XYZ file of C-alpha atoms in Angstrom:
522
model
C 1.301 39.709 -15.993
C 0.056 37.236 -13.490
C 0.920 39.382 -10.482
C 2.288 42.804 -9.542
C 4.846 43.438 -6.843
C 5.461 46.696 -5.007
C 8.985 45.776 -3.982
C 11.741 43.234 -4.443
C 10.280 40.868 -1.857
C 8.323 37.965 -3.310
C 5.733 36.050 -1.324
C 5.087 32.371 -2.100
C 2.063 31.849 -4.314
C -0.777 29.716 -3.025
C -1.176 27.483 -6.065
C 1.770 25.243 -6.816
C 4.090 26.605 -4.086
C 2.434 25.400 -0.902
C 3.889 22.263 0.658
C 2.072 18.974 0.275
C -0.721 18.145 2.652
C -2.070 14.732 3.667
C -4.626 13.097 1.437
C -7.427 13.597 3.994
C -6.788 17.380 3.835
C -7.287 17.706 0.056
C -10.909 19.056 0.177
C -9.916 21.736 2.663
C -6.968 22.676 0.466
C -9.251 22.979 -2.548
C -11.657 25.190 -0.577
C -8.725 27.347 0.500
C -7.534 27.688 -3.090
C -11.003 28.686 -4.264
C -11.335 31.311 -1.530
C -7.908 32.752 -2.346
C -8.706 32.769 -6.057
C -11.976 34.625 -5.386
C -10.120 37.223 -3.317
C -7.513 37.681 -6.061
C -10.250 38.096 -8.661
C -11.916 40.772 -6.526
C -8.646 42.679 -6.214
C -7.976 42.402 -9.960
C -11.476 43.742 -10.645
C -10.772 46.711 -8.381
C -7.521 47.352 -10.226
C -9.434 47.292 -13.500
C -11.946 49.861 -12.277
C -9.198 52.196 -11.135
C -7.309 51.798 -14.410
C -10.396 52.523 -16.546
C -11.709 55.396 -14.348
C -8.733 57.367 -13.077
C -11.004 59.813 -11.272
C -12.646 57.156 -9.121
C -12.470 57.782 -5.391
C -11.261 55.262 -2.843
C -12.221 55.283 0.814
C -9.455 56.098 3.230
C -8.478 53.187 5.471
C -9.449 53.748 9.072
C -6.555 51.503 10.107
C -4.186 54.327 9.078
C -5.782 56.898 11.393
C -7.252 58.905 8.481
C -10.640 60.551 8.131
C -13.081 58.060 6.648
C -15.994 60.460 6.127
C -14.821 61.738 2.749
C -13.353 60.291 -0.382
C -10.315 61.292 -2.366
C -9.418 60.780 -6.017
C -6.754 58.245 -6.807
C -5.665 59.990 -9.992
C -4.847 56.612 -11.530
C -1.240 56.725 -10.249
C 1.066 53.806 -9.594
C 0.656 54.208 -5.828
C -2.837 52.671 -5.888
C -1.699 49.750 -8.031
C 1.246 49.123 -5.728
C -1.109 49.087 -2.720
C -3.451 46.661 -4.434
C -0.542 44.433 -5.492
C 0.729 44.531 -1.911
C -2.688 43.511 -0.616
C -2.719 40.665 -3.173
C 0.680 39.501 -1.932
C -0.615 39.701 1.631
C -3.604 37.555 0.775
C -1.331 35.069 -0.978
C 0.969 35.013 2.035
C -2.024 34.487 4.333
C -3.263 31.668 2.114
C 0.204 30.098 2.109
C 0.357 30.460 5.900
C -3.032 28.761 6.270
C -1.949 25.958 3.917
C 1.322 25.567 5.852
C -0.658 25.435 9.084
C -2.923 22.744 7.626
C 0.124 20.770 6.445
C 1.809 21.117 9.823
C -1.390 20.162 11.648
C -1.852 17.079 9.444
C 1.776 16.085 9.999
C 1.345 16.536 13.774
C -1.669 14.248 13.680
C 0.321 11.736 11.640
C 3.155 12.010 14.170
C 0.723 11.430 17.059
C -0.623 8.357 15.262
C 2.878 6.968 14.687
C 3.941 7.720 18.270
C 0.872 5.836 19.476
C 1.679 2.984 17.076
C 5.286 2.887 18.348
C 4.039 2.778 21.946
C 1.689 -0.047 21.010
C 4.524 -1.913 19.265
C 6.728 -1.425 22.345
C 3.960 -2.773 24.589
C 3.464 -5.751 22.276
C 7.221 -6.448 22.319
C 7.252 -6.330 26.124
C 4.253 -8.669 26.253
C 5.917 -11.062 23.779
C 9.144 -10.954 25.803
C 7.242 -11.718 28.999
C 5.452 -14.631 27.325
C 8.778 -15.957 26.015
C 10.341 -15.799 29.486
C 7.318 -17.562 30.939
C 7.465 -20.256 28.238
C 11.183 -20.815 28.886
C 10.427 -21.252 32.592
C 7.746 -23.813 31.734
C 10.236 -25.579 29.429
C 12.745 -25.873 32.282
C 10.011 -27.337 34.474
C 9.120 -29.855 31.760
C 12.804 -30.807 31.450
C 12.885 -31.605 35.175
C 9.680 -33.631 34.915
C 11.140 -35.545 31.962
C 14.303 -36.322 33.926
C 12.247 -37.628 36.872
C 10.141 -39.800 34.536
C 13.315 -41.181 32.893
C 14.726 -42.018 36.318
C 11.516 -43.893 37.246
C 11.633 -45.879 33.983
C 15.266 -46.838 34.578
C 14.476 -47.891 38.131
C 11.487 -50.096 37.208
C 13.329 -51.572 34.217
C 16.200 -52.552 36.487
C 13.741 -54.075 38.933
C 11.994 -56.064 36.204
C 14.884 -57.235 34.011
C 18.259 -56.473 35.540
C 18.569 -58.418 38.753
C 15.515 -57.060 40.510
C 13.210 -58.993 42.845
C 11.030 -60.355 40.036
C 14.066 -61.415 38.045
C 15.546 -63.127 41.083
C 12.315 -65.035 41.763
C 12.109 -66.119 38.158
C 15.727 -67.273 38.155
C 15.110 -69.240 41.321
C 12.164 -70.969 39.711
C 13.984 -71.636 36.458
C 17.080 -73.023 38.119
C 15.150 -75.697 39.979
C 16.281 -78.062 37.328
C 18.474 -77.763 34.266
C 15.798 -79.477 32.215
C 13.285 -76.781 33.047
C 15.611 -74.056 31.715
C 16.469 -76.023 28.577
C 12.833 -76.839 27.879
C 11.821 -73.245 28.340
C 14.524 -71.998 26.001
C 13.672 -74.558 23.362
C 9.975 -73.804 23.678
C 10.480 -70.049 23.414
C 12.696 -70.339 20.349
C 10.312 -72.767 18.664
C 7.235 -70.726 19.523
C 8.753 -67.479 18.295
C 9.894 -69.155 15.103
C 6.411 -70.619 14.589
C 4.800 -67.186 15.221
C 7.150 -65.549 12.744
C 6.335 -68.249 10.193
C 2.598 -67.751 10.738
C 3.006 -64.020 10.192
C 5.090 -64.696 7.099
C 2.349 -66.978 5.711
C -0.186 -64.181 6.091
C 2.213 -61.753 4.451
C 2.843 -64.103 1.530
C -0.895 -64.573 1.065
C -1.357 -60.812 0.849
C 1.532 -60.573 -1.621
C -0.016 -63.334 -3.715
C -3.372 -61.560 -3.800
C -1.720 -58.329 -4.865
C 0.274 -60.182 -7.543
C -2.911 -61.783 -8.880
C -4.685 -58.417 -8.947
C -1.709 -56.827 -10.702
C -1.653 -59.654 -13.261
C -5.368 -59.245 -13.942
C -5.006 -55.501 -14.314
C -2.001 -55.887 -16.618
C -3.827 -58.486 -18.712
C -6.881 -56.252 -19.053
C -4.741 -53.243 -20.005
C -2.841 -55.328 -22.564
C -6.053 -56.755 -24.007
C -7.614 -53.318 -24.409
C -4.477 -51.837 -25.901
C -4.040 -54.807 -28.250
C -7.628 -54.441 -29.451
C -7.036 -50.746 -30.043
C -3.799 -51.541 -31.882
C -5.531 -54.097 -34.110
C -8.349 -51.667 -34.905
C -5.896 -48.879 -35.608
C -3.780 -51.150 -37.808
C -6.820 -52.088 -39.863
C -7.782 -48.450 -40.238
C -4.193 -47.526 -41.134
C -4.121 -50.231 -43.799
C -7.393 -48.957 -45.261
C -6.090 -45.385 -45.288
C -2.842 -46.539 -46.917
C -4.748 -48.351 -49.644
C -7.004 -45.332 -50.124
C -3.907 -43.137 -50.378
C -2.362 -45.383 -53.022
C -5.602 -45.588 -54.949
C -6.159 -41.822 -54.825
C -2.566 -41.217 -55.920
C -3.033 -43.372 -58.989
C -6.461 -41.971 -59.788
C -5.520 -38.327 -59.371
C -2.438 -38.721 -61.574
C -4.415 -40.624 -64.173
C -7.117 -37.968 -64.392
C -7.546 -36.400 -67.835
C -7.388 -32.899 -66.388
C -3.821 -33.380 -65.130
C -1.558 -31.051 -67.051
C -4.475 -29.222 -68.610
C -6.282 -27.761 -65.626
C -5.643 -24.315 -64.158
C -2.811 -23.719 -61.752
C -5.273 -23.155 -58.898
C -6.921 -26.542 -59.563
C -3.509 -28.146 -59.923
C -2.374 -26.748 -56.580
C -5.669 -27.826 -54.983
C -5.210 -31.360 -56.381
C -1.678 -31.523 -54.928
C -2.832 -30.175 -51.560
C -5.601 -32.796 -51.409
C -3.090 -35.554 -52.157
C -0.726 -34.160 -49.498
C -3.499 -34.090 -46.883
C -4.516 -37.683 -47.649
C -0.866 -38.786 -47.459
C -0.363 -36.876 -44.205
C -3.445 -38.450 -42.603
C -2.458 -41.935 -43.717
C 1.098 -41.494 -42.454
C -0.140 -40.036 -39.164
C -2.493 -42.995 -38.699
C 0.366 -45.392 -39.443
C 2.623 -43.685 -36.886
C -0.202 -43.748 -34.354
C -0.587 -47.464 -34.970
C 3.131 -47.961 -34.361
C 2.874 -46.075 -31.065
C -0.120 -48.130 -29.981
C 1.645 -51.371 -30.966
C 4.686 -50.300 -28.950
C 2.496 -49.487 -25.935
C 0.749 -52.856 -26.319
C 4.129 -54.616 -26.364
C 5.151 -52.796 -23.194
C 1.880 -53.787 -21.499
C 2.375 -57.381 -22.625
C 5.839 -57.440 -21.056
C 4.381 -55.939 -17.900
C 1.729 -58.644 -17.852
C 4.434 -61.294 -18.203
C 6.372 -59.734 -15.317
C 3.233 -59.737 -13.163
C 2.631 -63.413 -13.978
C 6.207 -64.187 -12.975
C 5.758 -62.314 -9.685
C 2.484 -64.181 -9.101
C 4.197 -67.518 -9.707
C 7.045 -66.608 -7.352
C 4.588 -65.493 -4.646
C 2.613 -68.747 -4.998
C 5.734 -70.894 -4.697
C 6.966 -68.899 -1.697
C 3.579 -69.261 0.022
C 3.447 -73.004 -0.604
C 6.927 -73.506 0.858
C 6.168 -71.385 3.912
C 2.897 -73.214 4.579
C 4.762 -76.547 4.600
C 7.358 -75.078 6.977
C 4.666 -73.553 9.166
C 2.927 -76.900 9.570
C 6.159 -78.477 10.818
C 6.797 -75.593 13.217
C 3.267 -75.917 14.561
C 3.822 -79.555 15.475
C 7.203 -78.785 17.028
C 5.773 -75.854 18.981
C 3.003 -78.054 20.328
C 5.467 -80.673 21.422
C 7.884 -78.196 23.046
C 5.068 -76.466 24.932
C 3.866 -79.755 26.405
C 7.390 -80.591 27.536
C 7.754 -77.124 29.047
C 4.461 -77.542 30.924
C 5.686 -80.768 32.410
C 8.970 -79.164 33.460
C 7.213 -76.121 34.894
C 5.115 -78.266 37.167
C 8.216 -78.996 39.207
C 8.790 -75.355 40.086
C 5.130 -74.311 40.218
C 5.293 -72.498 43.545
C 8.460 -70.558 42.752
C 7.240 -69.865 39.225
C 3.931 -68.498 40.586
C 5.720 -66.145 42.948
C 8.127 -65.092 40.230
C 5.259 -64.516 37.785
C 3.430 -62.346 40.301
C 6.546 -60.303 40.978
C 7.237 -59.974 37.272
C 3.667 -58.900 36.594
C 3.847 -56.212 39.230
C 7.209 -55.015 37.945
C 5.882 -54.938 34.372
C 2.847 -52.920 35.489
C 5.079 -50.464 37.319
C 7.332 -50.214 34.278
C 4.311 -49.653 32.001
C 3.025 -46.853 34.220
C 6.473 -45.268 34.372
C 6.777 -45.547 30.589
C 3.396 -43.830 30.119
C 4.444 -41.035 32.443
C 7.728 -40.687 30.556
C 5.907 -40.530 27.203
C 3.515 -37.892 28.557
C 6.438 -35.888 29.958
C 8.255 -36.164 26.621
C 5.180 -34.903 24.725
C 4.704 -32.043 27.188
C 8.377 -31.113 26.953
C 8.236 -31.107 23.128
C 5.098 -28.953 23.197
C 6.801 -26.532 25.588
C 9.870 -26.397 23.315
C 7.730 -25.620 20.249
C 5.883 -22.958 22.212
C 9.202 -21.360 23.178
C 10.294 -21.356 19.524
C 6.968 -19.888 18.423
C 7.075 -17.155 21.052
C 10.712 -16.434 20.169
C 9.638 -15.944 16.551
C 6.800 -13.701 17.721
C 9.246 -11.735 19.866
C 11.591 -11.302 16.882
C 8.683 -10.137 14.696
C 7.565 -7.697 17.388
C 11.122 -6.424 17.656
C 11.304 -5.870 13.895
C 7.899 -4.175 13.940
C 9.071 -1.882 16.738
C 12.251 -1.023 14.823
C 10.280 -0.321 11.642
C 7.703 1.767 13.516
C 10.461 3.670 15.326
C 12.143 4.462 12.009
C 8.825 5.554 10.537
C 8.065 7.681 13.603
C 11.484 9.331 13.406
C 10.866 10.043 9.718
C 7.471 11.571 10.463
C 9.053 13.558 13.338
C 11.614 14.989 10.922
C 8.826 15.736 8.475
C 6.839 17.420 11.267
C 9.847 19.560 12.179
C 10.141 20.602 8.528
C 6.428 21.416 8.404
C 6.687 23.446 11.624
C 9.619 25.359 10.154
C 7.654 25.958 6.961
C 4.671 27.120 9.007
C 6.883 29.511 10.964
C 8.444 30.756 7.718
C 4.974 31.268 6.217
C 3.953 33.231 9.331
C 7.033 35.423 9.019
C 6.306 35.940 5.315
C 2.732 36.922 6.204
C 3.953 39.471 8.746
C 6.400 40.857 6.179
C 3.643 41.187 3.587
C 1.313 42.784 6.128
C 4.024 45.293 7.025
C 4.631 45.976 3.332
C 0.874 46.324 2.870
C 0.652 48.928 5.645
C 3.660 50.812 4.279
C 2.264 50.777 0.740
C -1.129 51.942 1.902
C 0.450 54.776 3.897
C 2.471 55.767 0.835
C -0.653 55.687 -1.338
C -2.630 57.767 1.151
C 0.183 60.311 1.467
C 0.482 60.571 -2.326
C -3.273 60.937 -2.740
C -3.451 63.520 0.068
C -0.650 65.556 -1.524
C -2.358 65.305 -4.901
C -5.628 66.415 -3.324
C -4.022 69.455 -1.657
C -2.343 70.424 -4.935
C -5.621 70.184 -6.800
C -7.463 72.148 -4.104
C -4.854 74.966 -4.329
C -5.073 74.989 -8.113
C -8.863 75.123 -7.945
C -8.765 78.048 -5.499
C -6.303 79.990 -7.676
C -8.390 79.314 -10.757
C -11.526 80.540 -8.976
C -9.797 83.764 -7.801
C -8.500 84.499 -11.293
C -11.937 83.882 -12.745
C -13.616 86.204 -10.221
C -11.069 88.952 -10.866
C -11.520 88.662 -14.614
C -15.305 88.868 -14.182
C -15.129 92.122 -12.095
C -12.658 93.698 -14.519
C -14.909 92.889 -17.436
C -17.914 94.404 -15.638
C -16.006 97.679 -14.862
C -14.765 97.920 -18.425
C -18.285 97.459 -19.687
C -19.613 100.271 -17.443
C -16.789 102.581 -18.535
C -17.383 101.863 -22.175
C -21.078 102.531 -21.728
C -20.333 105.875 -20.123
C -17.984 106.813 -22.901
C -20.605 106.003 -25.454
C -23.126 108.512 -23.918
C -23.399 111.962 -25.755
C -21.762 114.971 -23.949
C -24.261 117.665 -22.869
C -24.031 120.904 -24.811
C -23.465 122.994 -21.745
C -20.463 120.887 -20.901
C -19.182 121.280 -24.387
C -19.558 124.982 -24.159
C -17.795 125.103 -20.851
C -14.969 123.038 -22.146
C -14.573 125.197 -25.189
C -14.471 128.349 -23.082
C -12.074 126.987 -20.469
C -8.388 127.435 -20.914
C -6.305 124.371 -21.267
C -4.045 123.591 -18.291
C -1.117 121.356 -17.884
C -3.040 118.873 -15.858
C -5.403 116.891 -18.049
C -8.909 116.438 -16.819
C -9.878 113.045 -15.476
C -12.171 111.033 -17.659
C -14.557 108.312 -16.815
C -12.129 105.861 -18.290
C -9.467 106.963 -15.853
C -11.589 106.492 -12.744
C -9.619 104.383 -10.376
C -11.368 101.283 -9.170
C -10.616 99.370 -6.031
C -8.954 95.998 -6.435
C -11.293 93.065 -6.480
C -11.422 91.199 -3.236
C -9.475 87.929 -3.062
C -11.522 84.936 -4.094
C -12.509 82.483 -1.407
C -10.887 79.073 -1.869
C -13.375 76.661 -3.238
C -13.360 73.388 -1.273
C -15.314 71.404 -3.725
C -13.336 68.487 -5.141
C -14.531 67.362 -8.474
C -15.448 63.684 -8.340
C -15.774 61.628 -11.409
C -18.425 59.024 -11.255
C -17.545 55.516 -12.103
């Protein structure tokens, strides 16, 4: 069997029953397993020696308060095996306790790491929250700046266009005469129309250039595709004629009907391949012809667009020339009318220029405030996203930390249980060793008494044999004649004479107990 137990209690084995340890603890776990295995092998070897040599002596354990100067025979009884099995269980329990301690220690380190990570995540969330609050404060400030810039723009726009000082001066200058106002209006309309026509001429010229380029490109594409179609058509016609010729020739061959089936199949396959290639080339030619027709239609469309663009440009150039003459005439008339209100117009122009400059500056400030406000808003959104991510990270790390905390509690409980199991096995080990020592001591005393009795019996038998030998020797000696004569002349009495054989001998002294235990060498 793999293990022996001295009682009903079972200690957890080291291999396969110790709780999992972190990956960075694997080498230490392997070293612990090897050490425990070596200890178990040593104990099993000791058990083997005792089983093979029942007379082997084992040293008394000094931890039990026994004399350690001598040795006593084990007798090969079950008590020694139970003690050894108990010690094996104790070593296994110790190994399991060490492994549980390593697991618990690794889990504690993992818990410390996760607690630190949760603290870091909490700090990062607080920092992100603080940055978000700060960004929102900046956004409110940018909103106020944007409102002030909008108010300045409205104020300067009102001053420049909606009844402000510059507008009033300009109206005063323009109302000097009704002709001046009419001439100005006519000039402005004519000049704007002429400017729009000039811009339209430039646009039409660009459209015409693009239409010409598109027509040239379409023509080139059509020409290339048409050339390819013509070449492909010629090749397709040649392949078709070759197919027809080969069909006639191969059917007219003398071997047709007489050749082997393999040659017949090969001839048919060759004809099929030629037909397939010719048909494929014909279909390809059809596709190329279709593509060429499409490109030709596209070329025609481009030519039509080019013609339309040319006609539109010609008409607009004629119109633009008329507008140029009209604009020139209207401007001269407006100059003449403006001369009347030169002083008022100069003052109004200066006021308008100043108002326009103020409005331009206010508009720039408003645009800058709008950009800054948008940047602040995006920063608030970004920091809000960061805050949400930090919050999720904190929640995930908290959940992980709680999981590791529960795992650490389990590992601590397992470590405590392993310690209790070790104490139980140590107590069982002490009890088993005491029982073994008591059994061996009783066996030793019994053997010592038996040895003493055997020695006394042997000594007594030796003395008795010596006395019997002396008596027999005396009886074997010849009786002197004088004694014989005396005996013959002496009357016989009731009391028989004592003979040497009837000499009473004192009892042999009691044999000293022999305190010499017989030890069997291993």
